[in-house]
Short mmCIF file of C-alpha atoms in Angstrom, two decimals:
data_model
loop_
_atom_site.label_atom_id
_atom_site.label_comp_id
_atom_site.label_asym_id
_atom_site.label_seq_id
_atom_site.Cartn_x
_atom_site.Cartn_y
_atom_site.Cartn_z
CA MET A 36 17.84 -37.16 5.65
CA ASP A 37 14.56 -35.84 7.01
CA ALA A 38 14.13 -32.30 5.62
CA GLU A 39 13.41 -30.64 8.97
CA ILE A 40 16.45 -32.23 10.58
CA ARG A 41 18.57 -31.42 7.53
CA LYS A 42 17.77 -27.72 7.78
CA GLN A 43 18.57 -27.56 11.49
CA PHE A 44 21.75 -29.54 10.89
CA GLN A 45 22.96 -27.17 8.18
CA ARG A 46 22.29 -24.14 10.39
CA SER A 47 24.29 -25.78 13.17
CA LEU A 48 27.26 -26.41 10.88
CA GLU A 49 27.09 -22.89 9.48
CA LYS A 50 27.41 -21.55 13.02
CA GLN A 51 30.69 -23.48 13.13
CA LYS A 52 31.88 -21.38 10.16
CA MET A 53 31.24 -24.07 7.56
CA LYS A 54 30.18 -22.66 4.21
CA PHE A 55 27.85 -24.54 1.88
CA MET A 56 27.91 -24.00 -1.87
CA LEU A 57 24.99 -26.06 -3.11
CA LYS A 58 24.14 -26.68 -6.78
CA THR A 59 27.78 -25.95 -7.61
CA LYS A 60 30.23 -28.04 -9.63
CA VAL A 61 34.01 -28.15 -9.87
CA VAL A 62 35.22 -27.41 -13.40
CA GLY A 63 38.95 -27.06 -12.82
CA VAL A 64 41.73 -28.01 -10.40
CA ASP A 65 45.17 -26.38 -10.19
CA THR A 66 47.80 -28.10 -8.04
CA THR A 67 50.89 -26.44 -9.53
CA GLY A 68 51.65 -24.25 -6.53
CA ASN A 69 51.33 -24.74 -2.80
CA GLY A 70 47.88 -26.01 -1.93
CA VAL A 71 45.01 -26.39 -4.36
CA LYS A 72 42.99 -23.96 -6.44
CA LEU A 73 39.49 -25.00 -7.48
CA THR A 74 37.43 -23.36 -10.18
CA VAL A 75 33.71 -23.75 -9.55
CA GLU A 76 30.54 -22.60 -11.21
CA PRO A 77 26.76 -22.99 -10.69
CA THR A 78 25.39 -26.25 -12.09
CA THR A 79 22.92 -24.22 -14.13
CA GLY A 80 25.73 -22.14 -15.61
CA GLY A 81 27.02 -18.73 -14.64
CA GLU A 82 30.03 -16.89 -13.31
CA GLN A 83 33.02 -18.96 -12.23
CA THR A 84 34.79 -18.43 -8.92
CA THR A 85 38.09 -19.70 -7.53
CA LEU A 86 38.58 -21.33 -4.15
CA GLU A 87 42.03 -21.70 -2.58
CA ALA A 88 42.72 -24.37 0.02
CA ASP A 89 45.52 -26.35 1.63
CA VAL A 90 43.74 -29.65 1.11
CA VAL A 91 40.69 -30.74 -0.90
CA LEU A 92 38.68 -33.76 0.17
CA VAL A 93 36.68 -35.37 -2.62
CA SER A 94 33.62 -37.23 -1.35
CA ALA A 95 31.44 -37.65 -4.41
CA GLY A 96 29.66 -40.87 -3.53
CA ARG A 97 30.64 -44.50 -3.85
CA THR A 98 30.28 -47.24 -6.42
CA PRO A 99 30.52 -51.03 -5.96
CA PHE A 100 34.01 -52.37 -6.67
CA THR A 101 33.01 -55.09 -9.10
CA ALA A 102 34.45 -54.03 -12.46
CA GLU A 103 37.64 -56.09 -12.19
CA LEU A 104 36.30 -59.21 -10.51
CA GLY A 105 35.73 -61.09 -13.76
CA LEU A 106 32.04 -61.52 -13.04
CA ASP A 107 31.19 -61.41 -16.74
CA LYS A 108 33.45 -64.40 -17.39
CA ILE A 109 31.36 -66.64 -15.16
CA GLY A 110 28.02 -65.02 -15.93
CA VAL A 111 27.22 -63.30 -12.62
CA GLU A 112 24.44 -60.78 -13.25
CA THR A 113 24.84 -57.12 -12.26
CA ASP A 114 22.69 -54.01 -12.65
CA LYS A 115 23.56 -50.78 -14.47
CA ALA A 116 25.37 -49.46 -11.40
CA GLY A 117 27.58 -52.53 -11.25
CA ARG A 118 25.89 -54.00 -8.20
CA ILE A 119 25.63 -57.78 -8.02
CA LEU A 120 22.05 -58.98 -8.07
CA VAL A 121 21.11 -61.52 -5.39
CA ASN A 122 17.93 -63.11 -4.08
CA GLU A 123 16.65 -63.00 -0.49
CA ARG A 124 19.28 -65.62 0.46
CA PHE A 125 22.17 -63.56 -1.00
CA VAL A 126 22.58 -66.06 -3.85
CA THR A 127 23.52 -64.78 -7.31
CA ASN A 128 22.20 -66.22 -10.55
CA VAL A 129 25.24 -68.53 -10.57
CA THR A 130 24.86 -71.49 -8.23
CA GLY A 131 27.38 -71.51 -5.40
CA ILE A 132 28.24 -67.80 -5.60
CA HIS A 133 26.93 -65.48 -2.91
CA ALA A 134 27.39 -61.72 -2.49
CA ILE A 135 26.93 -59.30 0.43
CA GLY A 136 27.68 -55.75 1.53
CA ASP A 137 28.52 -52.79 -0.68
CA VAL A 138 28.56 -54.83 -3.92
CA ILE A 139 24.82 -55.58 -3.69
CA PRO A 140 21.82 -53.20 -3.47
CA GLY A 141 21.02 -51.59 -0.12
CA PRO A 142 22.64 -49.03 2.20
CA MET A 143 26.41 -48.85 1.69
CA LEU A 144 27.18 -49.06 5.39
CA ALA A 145 29.68 -51.27 7.23
CA HIS A 146 27.12 -52.45 9.79
CA LYS A 147 24.66 -53.38 7.04
CA ALA A 148 27.39 -55.42 5.34
CA GLU A 149 28.15 -57.18 8.62
CA GLU A 150 24.50 -58.17 9.05
CA ASP A 151 24.46 -59.34 5.42
CA GLY A 152 27.44 -61.59 6.16
CA VAL A 153 25.85 -63.13 9.24
CA ALA A 154 22.55 -63.78 7.46
CA CYS A 155 24.29 -65.19 4.39
CA VAL A 156 26.29 -67.71 6.45
CA GLU A 157 23.14 -68.67 8.35
CA PHE A 158 21.45 -69.46 5.05
CA ILE A 159 24.46 -71.47 3.86
CA ALA A 160 24.32 -73.43 7.13
CA GLY A 161 20.68 -74.28 6.47
CA LYS A 162 19.34 -71.83 9.05
CA HIS A 163 17.25 -68.67 8.69
CA GLY A 164 18.82 -65.26 8.16
CA HIS A 165 17.22 -61.85 7.71
CA VAL A 166 18.22 -58.21 7.21
CA ASP A 167 15.58 -55.50 6.84
CA TYR A 168 17.20 -52.59 5.02
CA ASP A 169 14.36 -50.28 6.06
CA LYS A 170 15.47 -50.71 9.67
CA VAL A 171 19.20 -50.08 9.31
CA PRO A 172 20.37 -47.01 11.26
CA GLY A 173 22.48 -44.33 9.65
CA VAL A 174 24.77 -41.86 11.43
CA VAL A 175 26.54 -38.68 10.33
CA TYR A 176 29.63 -38.43 12.54
CA THR A 177 29.91 -34.68 12.99
CA HIS A 178 29.25 -32.47 16.01
CA PRO A 179 26.39 -32.56 16.58
CA GLU A 180 25.78 -36.01 15.12
CA VAL A 181 22.69 -36.89 13.12
CA ALA A 182 21.27 -40.42 13.41
CA SER A 183 18.13 -41.92 11.96
CA VAL A 184 16.26 -45.15 11.43
CA GLY A 185 13.12 -45.84 9.42
CA LYS A 186 11.36 -43.36 7.20
CA THR A 187 11.65 -39.60 6.84
CA GLU A 188 8.56 -37.41 7.04
CA GLU A 189 8.72 -36.91 3.27
CA GLN A 190 8.67 -40.69 2.71
CA VAL A 191 5.74 -41.14 5.10
CA LYS A 192 3.79 -38.43 3.25
CA ALA A 193 4.51 -40.13 -0.07
CA LEU A 194 3.02 -43.36 1.28
CA GLY A 195 -0.21 -41.55 2.14
CA VAL A 196 -0.14 -42.75 5.74
CA ASP A 197 -1.93 -40.76 8.44
CA TYR A 198 0.76 -39.97 10.96
CA ARG A 199 1.71 -37.92 13.98
CA VAL A 200 4.98 -36.16 14.74
CA GLY A 201 6.51 -35.96 18.20
CA LYS A 202 9.48 -33.65 18.84
CA PHE A 203 11.57 -32.75 21.83
CA PRO A 204 14.49 -30.27 21.95
CA PHE A 205 17.67 -31.02 23.89
CA LEU A 206 17.47 -27.48 25.24
CA ALA A 207 14.82 -28.91 27.58
CA ASN A 208 16.93 -31.95 28.53
CA SER A 209 18.64 -31.72 31.93
CA ARG A 210 21.73 -33.75 31.04
CA ALA A 211 22.32 -31.80 27.83
CA LYS A 212 22.10 -28.50 29.69
CA ALA A 213 24.36 -29.78 32.48
CA ILE A 214 27.13 -30.65 30.03
CA ASP A 215 26.55 -27.39 28.13
CA ASP A 216 25.89 -29.18 24.85
CA ALA A 217 22.16 -28.84 24.29
CA GLU A 218 21.83 -28.15 20.58
CA GLY A 219 19.61 -30.67 18.84
CA ILE A 220 16.27 -32.41 18.67
CA VAL A 221 14.55 -35.79 18.62
CA LYS A 222 11.81 -36.30 16.05
CA ILE A 223 9.54 -39.35 15.96
CA LEU A 224 7.07 -40.24 13.22
CA ALA A 225 4.27 -42.67 14.14
CA GLU A 226 1.08 -43.97 12.55
CA LYS A 227 -1.85 -41.91 13.75
CA GLU A 228 -4.16 -44.78 14.69
CA SER A 229 -1.82 -47.51 15.90
CA GLU A 230 1.06 -45.24 17.06
CA LYS A 231 3.46 -47.69 15.38
CA ILE A 232 6.83 -46.00 15.01
CA LEU A 233 7.70 -45.29 11.38
CA GLY A 234 10.89 -43.31 11.77
CA VAL A 235 13.13 -41.69 14.36
CA HIS A 236 15.57 -38.85 13.69
CA ILE A 237 18.00 -37.45 16.25
CA MET A 238 20.37 -34.50 16.07
CA ALA A 239 22.55 -34.43 19.19
CA PRO A 240 26.19 -34.68 20.30
CA ASN A 241 25.87 -38.47 20.72
CA ALA A 242 22.96 -39.25 18.43
CA GLY A 243 24.78 -42.33 17.13
CA GLU A 244 24.52 -43.93 20.56
CA LEU A 245 20.97 -42.73 21.29
CA ILE A 246 19.49 -44.12 18.07
CA HIS A 247 19.75 -47.78 19.06
CA GLU A 248 16.82 -47.69 21.46
CA ALA A 249 14.76 -46.55 18.49
CA VAL A 250 16.30 -49.26 16.27
CA ILE A 251 15.20 -51.97 18.72
CA ALA A 252 11.74 -50.44 19.01
CA ILE A 253 11.22 -50.18 15.26
CA ASN A 254 12.44 -53.76 14.74
CA TYR A 255 9.78 -55.00 17.15
CA ASP A 256 7.09 -52.81 15.55
CA ALA A 257 6.74 -50.93 18.82
CA SER A 258 4.46 -47.94 19.30
CA SER A 259 5.54 -44.53 20.50
CA GLU A 260 3.68 -45.23 23.73
CA ASP A 261 5.85 -48.32 24.27
CA ILE A 262 8.91 -46.07 24.46
CA ALA A 263 7.11 -43.36 26.42
CA ARG A 264 6.08 -45.77 29.19
CA VAL A 265 9.59 -47.17 29.69
CA CYS A 266 11.34 -45.69 32.73
CA HIS A 267 14.42 -43.76 31.58
CA ALA A 268 17.19 -42.82 34.02
CA HIS A 269 17.41 -39.15 35.00
CA PRO A 270 19.34 -37.14 34.06
CA THR A 271 20.26 -38.72 30.71
CA MET A 272 20.18 -37.64 27.10
CA SER A 273 17.95 -40.63 26.30
CA GLU A 274 15.10 -38.96 28.18
CA ALA A 275 14.66 -36.75 25.11
CA LEU A 276 13.62 -39.83 23.12
CA LYS A 277 11.04 -40.71 25.78
CA GLU A 278 9.68 -37.16 25.72
CA ALA A 279 9.46 -37.10 21.92
CA ALA A 280 7.59 -40.41 22.07
CA MET A 281 5.15 -38.86 24.55
CA ALA A 282 4.69 -35.93 22.21
CA THR A 283 3.43 -38.17 19.39
CA TYR A 284 0.24 -39.19 21.21
CA ASP A 285 -0.12 -36.69 24.08
CA LYS A 286 2.47 -34.19 25.25
CA PRO A 287 5.88 -34.19 26.92
CA ILE A 288 6.08 -33.30 30.60
CA HIS A 289 9.32 -31.31 30.68
CA ILE A 290 8.53 -28.56 28.22
#
């Protein structure tokens, strides 16, 4: 997640009484009584503390479910993480065996897997298929939501690309204020010279719906000005994306 968006997102969740204990590990679990008691300590070592809860949700990442498929018996190649290795046509090193979705490298997202499946079948049918993993949107389904596509500002910096940043707060968006849900921001990263969109990051109540205009734009290698010059209905939340696009090469008009 883009660092700037991440910080705003955490502040928003903390205002909802969520508590974050970062760089902390669970070292013990007690389920003998009612509820659950967790013993935690800093990852660098230090004093242990106990947390009591009714329910504990463990969400410690995902791994590909390939260990019991018998892949080794037929010689299908995997990497150290257990992911099946495929070429650009989703073909493994064993002729006639294809793989898609969460068992191969790439974002572990349902919509990515669906696109993999479509492209794979197109290849099998002798047609052309394509999935660009750099242009797959991701959404955090909280309130507010966080949605993004393309590169974060940190990734753009690492590439050494000259870029501009355009931002627009939902506090200045008429629809967001009218529905009394105006916390959030749109952030667009674009190449400085060409204005080609490199990444779009949205924190808003319905960011998961708003991101798809950016997904289309980034798939067509559109510029920020391309979005800025498209007429957006008023009042709508999507106007914030238009204004952020304007901010990358000039300035927004409603702030």
